[in-house]
PDB file of C-alpha atoms and ligand atoms in Angstrom:
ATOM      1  CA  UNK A   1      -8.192  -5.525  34.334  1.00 42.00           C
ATOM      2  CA  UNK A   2      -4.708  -4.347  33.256  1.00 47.00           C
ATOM      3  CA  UNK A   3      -2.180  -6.403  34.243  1.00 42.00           C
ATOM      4  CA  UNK A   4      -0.562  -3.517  36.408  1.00 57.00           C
ATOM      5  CA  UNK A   5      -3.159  -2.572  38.103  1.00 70.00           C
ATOM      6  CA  UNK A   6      -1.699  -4.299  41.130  1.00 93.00           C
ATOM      7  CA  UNK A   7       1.870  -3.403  41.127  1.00 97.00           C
ATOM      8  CA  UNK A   8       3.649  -1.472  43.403  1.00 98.00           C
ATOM      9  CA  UNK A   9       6.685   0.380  41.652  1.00 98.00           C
ATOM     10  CA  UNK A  10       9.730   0.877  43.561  1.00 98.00           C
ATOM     11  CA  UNK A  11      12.355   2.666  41.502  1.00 97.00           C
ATOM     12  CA  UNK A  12      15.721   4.033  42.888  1.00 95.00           C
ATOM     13  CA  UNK A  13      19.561   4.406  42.570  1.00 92.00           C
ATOM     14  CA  UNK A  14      22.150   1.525  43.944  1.00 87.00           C
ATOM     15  CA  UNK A  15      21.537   1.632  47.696  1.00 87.00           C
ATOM     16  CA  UNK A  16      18.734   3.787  48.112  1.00 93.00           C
ATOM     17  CA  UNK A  17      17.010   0.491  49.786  1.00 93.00           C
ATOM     18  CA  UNK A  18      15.051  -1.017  47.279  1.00 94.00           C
ATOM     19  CA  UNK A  19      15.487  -4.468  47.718  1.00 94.00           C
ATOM     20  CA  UNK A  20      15.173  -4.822  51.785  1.00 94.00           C
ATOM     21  CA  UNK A  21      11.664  -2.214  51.631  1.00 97.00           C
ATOM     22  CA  UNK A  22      10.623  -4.050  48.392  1.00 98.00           C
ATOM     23  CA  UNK A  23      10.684  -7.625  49.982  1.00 97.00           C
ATOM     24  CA  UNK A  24       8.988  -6.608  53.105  1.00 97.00           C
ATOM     25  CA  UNK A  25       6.150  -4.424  51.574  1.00 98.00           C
ATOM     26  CA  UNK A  26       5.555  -7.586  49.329  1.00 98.00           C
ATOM     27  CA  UNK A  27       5.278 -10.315  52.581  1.00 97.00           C
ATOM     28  CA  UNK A  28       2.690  -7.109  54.139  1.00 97.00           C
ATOM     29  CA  UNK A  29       0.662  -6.459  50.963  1.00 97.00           C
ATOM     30  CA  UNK A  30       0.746 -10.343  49.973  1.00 97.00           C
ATOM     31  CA  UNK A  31       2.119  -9.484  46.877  1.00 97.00           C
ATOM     32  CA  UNK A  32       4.914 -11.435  44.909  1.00 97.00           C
ATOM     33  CA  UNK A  33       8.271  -9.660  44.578  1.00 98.00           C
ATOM     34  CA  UNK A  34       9.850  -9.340  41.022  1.00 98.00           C
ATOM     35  CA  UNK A  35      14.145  -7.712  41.743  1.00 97.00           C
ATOM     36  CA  UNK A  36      14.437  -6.839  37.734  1.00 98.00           C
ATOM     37  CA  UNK A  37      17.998  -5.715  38.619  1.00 97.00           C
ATOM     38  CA  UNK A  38      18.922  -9.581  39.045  1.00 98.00           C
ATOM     39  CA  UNK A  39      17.606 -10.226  35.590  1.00 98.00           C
ATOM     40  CA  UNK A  40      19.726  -7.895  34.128  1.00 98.00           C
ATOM     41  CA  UNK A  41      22.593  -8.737  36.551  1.00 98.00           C
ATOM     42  CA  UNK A  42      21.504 -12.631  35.562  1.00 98.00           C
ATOM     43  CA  UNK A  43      21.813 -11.631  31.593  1.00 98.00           C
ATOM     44  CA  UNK A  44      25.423  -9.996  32.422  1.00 98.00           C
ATOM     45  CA  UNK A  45      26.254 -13.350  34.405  1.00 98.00           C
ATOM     46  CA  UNK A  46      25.374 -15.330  31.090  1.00 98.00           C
ATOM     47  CA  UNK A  47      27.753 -12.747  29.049  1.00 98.00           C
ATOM     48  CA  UNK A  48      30.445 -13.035  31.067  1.00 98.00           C
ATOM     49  CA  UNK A  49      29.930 -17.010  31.060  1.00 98.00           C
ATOM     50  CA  UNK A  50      30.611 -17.005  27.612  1.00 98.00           C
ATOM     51  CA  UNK A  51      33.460 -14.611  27.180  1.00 98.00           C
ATOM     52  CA  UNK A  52      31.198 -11.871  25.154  1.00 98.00           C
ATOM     53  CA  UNK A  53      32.405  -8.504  25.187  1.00 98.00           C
ATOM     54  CA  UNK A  54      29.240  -6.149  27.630  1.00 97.00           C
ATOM     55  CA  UNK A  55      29.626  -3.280  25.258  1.00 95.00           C
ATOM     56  CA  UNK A  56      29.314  -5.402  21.942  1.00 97.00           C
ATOM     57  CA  UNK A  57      25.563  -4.674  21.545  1.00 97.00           C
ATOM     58  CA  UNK A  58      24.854  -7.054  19.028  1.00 98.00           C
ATOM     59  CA  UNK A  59      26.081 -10.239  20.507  1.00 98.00           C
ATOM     60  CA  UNK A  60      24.900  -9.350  24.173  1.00 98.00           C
ATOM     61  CA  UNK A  61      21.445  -8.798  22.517  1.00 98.00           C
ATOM     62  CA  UNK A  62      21.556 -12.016  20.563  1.00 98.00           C
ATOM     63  CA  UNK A  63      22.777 -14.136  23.978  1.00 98.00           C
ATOM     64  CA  UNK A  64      20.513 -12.162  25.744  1.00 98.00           C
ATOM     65  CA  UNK A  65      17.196 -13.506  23.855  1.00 98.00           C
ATOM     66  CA  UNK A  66      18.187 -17.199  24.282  1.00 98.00           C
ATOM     67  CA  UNK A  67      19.253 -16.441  27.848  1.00 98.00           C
ATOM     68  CA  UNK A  68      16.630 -18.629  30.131  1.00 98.00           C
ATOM     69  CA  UNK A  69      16.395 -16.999  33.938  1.00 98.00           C
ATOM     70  CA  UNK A  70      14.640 -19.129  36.292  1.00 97.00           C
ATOM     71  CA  UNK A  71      13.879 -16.554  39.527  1.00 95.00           C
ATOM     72  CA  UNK A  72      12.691 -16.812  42.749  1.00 92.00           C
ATOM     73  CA  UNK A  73      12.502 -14.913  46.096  1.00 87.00           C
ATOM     74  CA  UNK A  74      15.989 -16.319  47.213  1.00 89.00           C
ATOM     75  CA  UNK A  75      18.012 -17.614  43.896  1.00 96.00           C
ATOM     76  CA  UNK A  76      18.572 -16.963  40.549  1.00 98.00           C
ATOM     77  CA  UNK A  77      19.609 -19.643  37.601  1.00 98.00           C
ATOM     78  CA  UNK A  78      20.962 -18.543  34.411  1.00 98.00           C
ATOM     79  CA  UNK A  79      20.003 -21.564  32.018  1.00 98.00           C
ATOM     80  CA  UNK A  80      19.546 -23.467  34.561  1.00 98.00           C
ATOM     81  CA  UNK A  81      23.210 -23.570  36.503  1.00 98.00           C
ATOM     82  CA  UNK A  82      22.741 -21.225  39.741  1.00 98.00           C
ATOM     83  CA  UNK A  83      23.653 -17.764  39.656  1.00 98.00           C
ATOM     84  CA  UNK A  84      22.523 -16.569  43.191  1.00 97.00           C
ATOM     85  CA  UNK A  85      26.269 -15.667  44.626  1.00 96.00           C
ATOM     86  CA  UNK A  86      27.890 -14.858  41.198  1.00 97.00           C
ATOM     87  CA  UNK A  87      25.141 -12.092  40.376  1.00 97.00           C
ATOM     88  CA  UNK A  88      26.291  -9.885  43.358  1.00 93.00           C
ATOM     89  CA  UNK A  89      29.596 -10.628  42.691  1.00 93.00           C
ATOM     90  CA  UNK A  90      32.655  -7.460  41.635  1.00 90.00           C
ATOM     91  CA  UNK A  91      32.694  -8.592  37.680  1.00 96.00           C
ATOM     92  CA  UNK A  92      29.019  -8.703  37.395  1.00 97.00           C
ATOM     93  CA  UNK A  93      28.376  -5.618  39.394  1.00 92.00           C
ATOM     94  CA  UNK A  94      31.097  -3.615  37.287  1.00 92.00           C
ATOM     95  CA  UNK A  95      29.686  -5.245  33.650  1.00 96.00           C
ATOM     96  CA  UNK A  96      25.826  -4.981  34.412  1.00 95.00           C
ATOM     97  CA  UNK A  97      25.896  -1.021  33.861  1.00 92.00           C
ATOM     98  CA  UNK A  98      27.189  -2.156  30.009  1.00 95.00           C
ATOM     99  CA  UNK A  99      24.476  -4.697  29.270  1.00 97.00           C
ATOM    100  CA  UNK A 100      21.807  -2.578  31.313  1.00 95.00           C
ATOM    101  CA  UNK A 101      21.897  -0.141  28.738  1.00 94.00           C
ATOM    102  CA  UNK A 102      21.420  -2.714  25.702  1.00 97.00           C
ATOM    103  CA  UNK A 103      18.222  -1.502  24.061  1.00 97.00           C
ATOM    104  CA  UNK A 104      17.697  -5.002  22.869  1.00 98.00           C
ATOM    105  CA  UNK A 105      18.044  -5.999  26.276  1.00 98.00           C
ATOM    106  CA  UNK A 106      16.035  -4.050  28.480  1.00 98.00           C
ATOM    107  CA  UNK A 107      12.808  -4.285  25.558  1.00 98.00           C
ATOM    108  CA  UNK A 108      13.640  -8.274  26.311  1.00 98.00           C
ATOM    109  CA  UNK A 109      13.898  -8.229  30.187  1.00 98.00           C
ATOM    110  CA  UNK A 110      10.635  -5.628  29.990  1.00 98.00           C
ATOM    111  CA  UNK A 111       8.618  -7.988  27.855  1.00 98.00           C
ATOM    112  CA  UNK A 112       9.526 -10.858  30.244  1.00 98.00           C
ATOM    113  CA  UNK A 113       8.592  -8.739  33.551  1.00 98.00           C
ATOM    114  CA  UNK A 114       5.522  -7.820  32.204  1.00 97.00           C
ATOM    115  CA  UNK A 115       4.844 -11.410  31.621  1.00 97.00           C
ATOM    116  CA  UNK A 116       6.152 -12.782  34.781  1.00 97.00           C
ATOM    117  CA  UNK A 117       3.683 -10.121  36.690  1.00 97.00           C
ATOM    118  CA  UNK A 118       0.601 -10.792  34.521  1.00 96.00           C
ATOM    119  CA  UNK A 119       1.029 -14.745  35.407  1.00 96.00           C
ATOM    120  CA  UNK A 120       0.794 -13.628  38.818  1.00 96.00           C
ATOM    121  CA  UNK A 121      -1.595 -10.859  39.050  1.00 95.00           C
ATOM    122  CA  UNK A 122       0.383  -8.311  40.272  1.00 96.00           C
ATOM    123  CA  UNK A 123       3.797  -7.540  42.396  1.00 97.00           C
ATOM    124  CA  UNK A 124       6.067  -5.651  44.259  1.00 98.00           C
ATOM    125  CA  UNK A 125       8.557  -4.586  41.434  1.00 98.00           C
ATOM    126  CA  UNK A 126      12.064  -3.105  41.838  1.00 98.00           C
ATOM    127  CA  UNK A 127      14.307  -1.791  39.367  1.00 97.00           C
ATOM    128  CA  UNK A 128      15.130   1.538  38.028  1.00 95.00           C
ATOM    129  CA  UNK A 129      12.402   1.954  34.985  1.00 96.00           C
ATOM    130  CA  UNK A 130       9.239   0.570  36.678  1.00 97.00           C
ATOM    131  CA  UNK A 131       7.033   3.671  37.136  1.00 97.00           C
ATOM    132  CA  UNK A 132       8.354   5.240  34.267  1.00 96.00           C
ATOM    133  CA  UNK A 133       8.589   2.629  31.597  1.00 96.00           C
ATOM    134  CA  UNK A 134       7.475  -0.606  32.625  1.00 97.00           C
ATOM    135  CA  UNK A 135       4.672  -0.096  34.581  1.00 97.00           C
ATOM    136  CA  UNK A 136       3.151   3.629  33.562  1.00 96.00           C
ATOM    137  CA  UNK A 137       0.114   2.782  34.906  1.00 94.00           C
ATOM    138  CA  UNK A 138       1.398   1.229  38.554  1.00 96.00           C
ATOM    139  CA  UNK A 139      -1.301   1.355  41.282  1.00 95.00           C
ATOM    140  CA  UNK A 140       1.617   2.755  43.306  1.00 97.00           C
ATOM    141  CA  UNK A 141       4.739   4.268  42.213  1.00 98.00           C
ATOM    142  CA  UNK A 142       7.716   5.024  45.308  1.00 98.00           C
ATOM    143  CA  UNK A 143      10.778   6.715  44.275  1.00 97.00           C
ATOM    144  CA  UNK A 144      13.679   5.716  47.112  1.00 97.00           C
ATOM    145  CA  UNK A 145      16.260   7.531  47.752  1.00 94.00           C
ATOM    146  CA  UNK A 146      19.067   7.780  50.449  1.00 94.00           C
ATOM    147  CA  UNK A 147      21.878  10.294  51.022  1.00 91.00           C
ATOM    148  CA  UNK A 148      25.525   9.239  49.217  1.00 88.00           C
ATOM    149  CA  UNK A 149      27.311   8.400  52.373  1.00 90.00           C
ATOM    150  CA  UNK A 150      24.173   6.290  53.444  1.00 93.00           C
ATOM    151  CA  UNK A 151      24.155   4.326  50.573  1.00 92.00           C
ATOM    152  CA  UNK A 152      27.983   3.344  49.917  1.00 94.00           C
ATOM    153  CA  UNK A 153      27.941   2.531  54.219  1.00 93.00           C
ATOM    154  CA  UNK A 154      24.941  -0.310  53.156  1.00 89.00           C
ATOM    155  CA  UNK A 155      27.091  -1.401  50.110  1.00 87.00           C
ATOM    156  CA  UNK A 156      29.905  -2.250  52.554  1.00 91.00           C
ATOM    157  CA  UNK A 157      27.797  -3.622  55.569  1.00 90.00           C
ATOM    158  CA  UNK A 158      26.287  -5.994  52.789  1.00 83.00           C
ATOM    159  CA  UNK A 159      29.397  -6.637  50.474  1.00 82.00           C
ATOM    160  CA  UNK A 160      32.608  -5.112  52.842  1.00 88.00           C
ATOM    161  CA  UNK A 161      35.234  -2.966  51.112  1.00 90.00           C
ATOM    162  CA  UNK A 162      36.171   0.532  51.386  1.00 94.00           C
ATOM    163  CA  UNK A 163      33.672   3.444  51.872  1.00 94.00           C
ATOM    164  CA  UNK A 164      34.982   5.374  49.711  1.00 94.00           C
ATOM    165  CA  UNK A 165      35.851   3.232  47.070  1.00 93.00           C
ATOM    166  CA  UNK A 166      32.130   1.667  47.200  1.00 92.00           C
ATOM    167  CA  UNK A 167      31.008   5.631  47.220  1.00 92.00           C
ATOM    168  CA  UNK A 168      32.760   6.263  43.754  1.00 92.00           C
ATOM    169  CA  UNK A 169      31.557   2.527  41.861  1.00 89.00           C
ATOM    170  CA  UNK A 170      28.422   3.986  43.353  1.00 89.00           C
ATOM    171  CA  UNK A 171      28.130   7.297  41.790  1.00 89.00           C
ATOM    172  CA  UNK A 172      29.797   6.180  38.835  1.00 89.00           C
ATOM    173  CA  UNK A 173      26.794   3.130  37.834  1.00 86.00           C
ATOM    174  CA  UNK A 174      24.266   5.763  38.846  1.00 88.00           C
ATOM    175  CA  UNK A 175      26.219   8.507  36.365  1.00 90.00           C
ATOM    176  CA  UNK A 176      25.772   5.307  33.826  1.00 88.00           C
ATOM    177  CA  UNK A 177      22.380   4.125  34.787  1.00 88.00           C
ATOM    178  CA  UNK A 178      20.527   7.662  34.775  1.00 91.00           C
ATOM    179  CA  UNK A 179      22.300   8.996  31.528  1.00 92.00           C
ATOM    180  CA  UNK A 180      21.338   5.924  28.726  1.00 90.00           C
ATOM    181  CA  UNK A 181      19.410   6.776  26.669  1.00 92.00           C
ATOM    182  CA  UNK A 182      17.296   4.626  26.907  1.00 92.00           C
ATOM    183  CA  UNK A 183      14.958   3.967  30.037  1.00 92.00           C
ATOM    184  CA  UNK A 184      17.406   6.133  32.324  1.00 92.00           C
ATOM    185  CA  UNK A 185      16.888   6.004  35.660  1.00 92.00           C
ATOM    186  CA  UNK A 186      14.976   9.105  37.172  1.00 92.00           C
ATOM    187  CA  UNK A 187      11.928   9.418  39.333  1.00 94.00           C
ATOM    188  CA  UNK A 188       8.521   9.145  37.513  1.00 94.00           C
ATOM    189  CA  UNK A 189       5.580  12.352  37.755  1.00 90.00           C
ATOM    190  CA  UNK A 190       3.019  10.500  39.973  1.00 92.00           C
ATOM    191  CA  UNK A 191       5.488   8.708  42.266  1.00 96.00           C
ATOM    192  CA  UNK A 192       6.292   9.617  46.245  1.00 96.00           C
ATOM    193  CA  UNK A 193      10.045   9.926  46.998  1.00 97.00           C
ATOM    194  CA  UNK A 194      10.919   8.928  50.091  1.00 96.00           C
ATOM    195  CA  UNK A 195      14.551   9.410  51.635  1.00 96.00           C
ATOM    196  CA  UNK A 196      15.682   6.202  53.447  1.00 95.00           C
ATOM    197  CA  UNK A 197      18.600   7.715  54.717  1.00 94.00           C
ATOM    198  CA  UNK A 198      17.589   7.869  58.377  1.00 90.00           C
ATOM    199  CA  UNK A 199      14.759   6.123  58.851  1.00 94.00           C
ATOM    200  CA  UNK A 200      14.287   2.436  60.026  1.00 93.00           C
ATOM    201  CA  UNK A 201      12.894  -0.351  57.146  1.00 93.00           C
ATOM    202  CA  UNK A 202       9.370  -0.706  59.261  1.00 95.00           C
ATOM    203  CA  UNK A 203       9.586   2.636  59.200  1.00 96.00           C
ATOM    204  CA  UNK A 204       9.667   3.116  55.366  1.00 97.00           C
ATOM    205  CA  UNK A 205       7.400   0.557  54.778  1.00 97.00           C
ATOM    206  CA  UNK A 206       4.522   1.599  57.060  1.00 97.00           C
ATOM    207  CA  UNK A 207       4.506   4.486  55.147  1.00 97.00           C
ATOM    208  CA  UNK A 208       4.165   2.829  51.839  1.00 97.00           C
ATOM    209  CA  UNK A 209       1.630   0.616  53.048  1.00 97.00           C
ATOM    210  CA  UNK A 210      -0.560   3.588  54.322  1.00 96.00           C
ATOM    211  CA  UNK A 211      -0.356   5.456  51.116  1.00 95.00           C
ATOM    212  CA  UNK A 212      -1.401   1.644  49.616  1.00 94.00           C
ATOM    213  CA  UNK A 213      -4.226   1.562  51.079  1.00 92.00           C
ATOM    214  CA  UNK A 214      -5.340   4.828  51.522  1.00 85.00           C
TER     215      UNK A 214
HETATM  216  O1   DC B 301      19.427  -2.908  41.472  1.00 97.87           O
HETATM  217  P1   DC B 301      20.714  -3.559  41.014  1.00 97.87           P
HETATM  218  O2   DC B 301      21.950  -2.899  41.536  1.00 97.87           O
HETATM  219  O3   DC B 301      20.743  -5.032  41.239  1.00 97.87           O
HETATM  220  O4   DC B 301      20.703  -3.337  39.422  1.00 97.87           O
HETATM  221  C1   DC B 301      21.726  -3.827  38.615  1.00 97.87           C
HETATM  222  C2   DC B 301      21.888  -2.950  37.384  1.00 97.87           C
HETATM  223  O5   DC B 301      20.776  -3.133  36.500  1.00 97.87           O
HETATM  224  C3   DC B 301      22.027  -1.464  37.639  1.00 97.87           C
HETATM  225  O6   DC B 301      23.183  -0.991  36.983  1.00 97.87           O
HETATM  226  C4   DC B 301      20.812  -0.847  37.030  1.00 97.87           C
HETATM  227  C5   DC B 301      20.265  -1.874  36.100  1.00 97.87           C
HETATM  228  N1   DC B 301      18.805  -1.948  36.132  1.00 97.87           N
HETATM  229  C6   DC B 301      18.123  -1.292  35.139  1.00 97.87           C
HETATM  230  O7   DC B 301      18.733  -0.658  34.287  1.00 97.87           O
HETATM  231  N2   DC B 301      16.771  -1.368  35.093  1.00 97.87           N
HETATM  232  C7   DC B 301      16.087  -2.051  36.031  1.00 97.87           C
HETATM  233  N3   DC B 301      14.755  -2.109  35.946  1.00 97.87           N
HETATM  234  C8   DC B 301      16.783  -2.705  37.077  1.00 97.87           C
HETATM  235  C9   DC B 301      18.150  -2.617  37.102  1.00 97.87           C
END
């Protein structure tokens, strides 16, 4: 058995969802839940700790090696000091695009998800590059999406600022995120795209658990 034979893919832009439809399809299918964003927001949180530049590729790499992340469903430690708050915080969130598109990096973080789901048989895994690159061969691959507007109004519910401000970091991280070079973010052949934008999360996730086990 391949280690992804069990993995749900869930693959999106900033807002689309992911991480509320993600957590709740992995309580219904009984499935552990991997967020890969917070390991690469948790690698950015160890750069920033130690005053490296994000866009100096070979030092982020090398830090990002020796970096231990200790996750679970509700906190995140960075070499063992906790990370959970700082992760989501502005000078992580504005820093992770940087780091996130560290080849060194992401063939790091994609060695240690692959790991982290074979230990456990399978997942529910979020991120941007699961269907495509980290798990090609996904039992199920879902594509969120959401409309702009949609997405920045979550951001502030969640985080509070300005619509419209949130709406530009927004587009700008996506801009970033789906045009590296590596891994970019974009929906993978086999997967179902589903639009969040006006739909409840039971919703959503009924769906997703239908085409699961159908
Ligand atoms: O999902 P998020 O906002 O927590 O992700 C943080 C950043 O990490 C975002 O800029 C995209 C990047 N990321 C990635 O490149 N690949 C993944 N598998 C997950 C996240």
């Amino acid at each position: 058995m391949t280690p992804s034979v069990n993995v749900v893919a869930i693959d999106g832009p900033a807002g689309a969802g992911k991480s509320t439809i993600a957590r709740e399809l992995a309580q219904v299918l009984k499935l552990p839940y991997l967020d890969t964003g917070a390991m690469y927001r948790g690698i950015t949180c160890a750069v920033l700790r130690k005053g490296v530049d994000p866009s100096d590729d070979g030092a982020v790499a090398q830090l990002a090696v020796s970096t231990v992340l200790d996750i679970s469903d509700d906190a995140l430690l960075v070499d063992g000091i906790d990370a959970t708050l700082d992760i989501r915080g502005e000078a992580v969130t504005r820093a992770v695009s940087s780091v996130a598109a560290n080849s060194e990096v992401r063939r790091d973080l994609r060695e240690r998800q692959r790991k982290w789901v074979s230990e456990r048989g399978g997942g529910v895994v979020e991120g941007r590059d699961i269907a495509t690159v980290v798990f090609p061969d996904a039992r199920l691959k879902v594509f969120l999406t959401a409309s702009p507007l949609v997405r920045a109004q979550r951001r502030v519910a969640q985080i509070g600022g300005d619509v419209e401000q949130i709406a530009r970091d927004i587009a700008e991280r996506d801009h970033k995120d789906s045009t590296r070079s590596d891994s970019p973010l974009r929906e993978s052949e086999n997967s179902i795209l589903v639009d969040t934008s006006n739909r409840s999360i039971d919703d959503v996730v009924h769906q997703i658990v239908g085409v699961f086990h159908g």
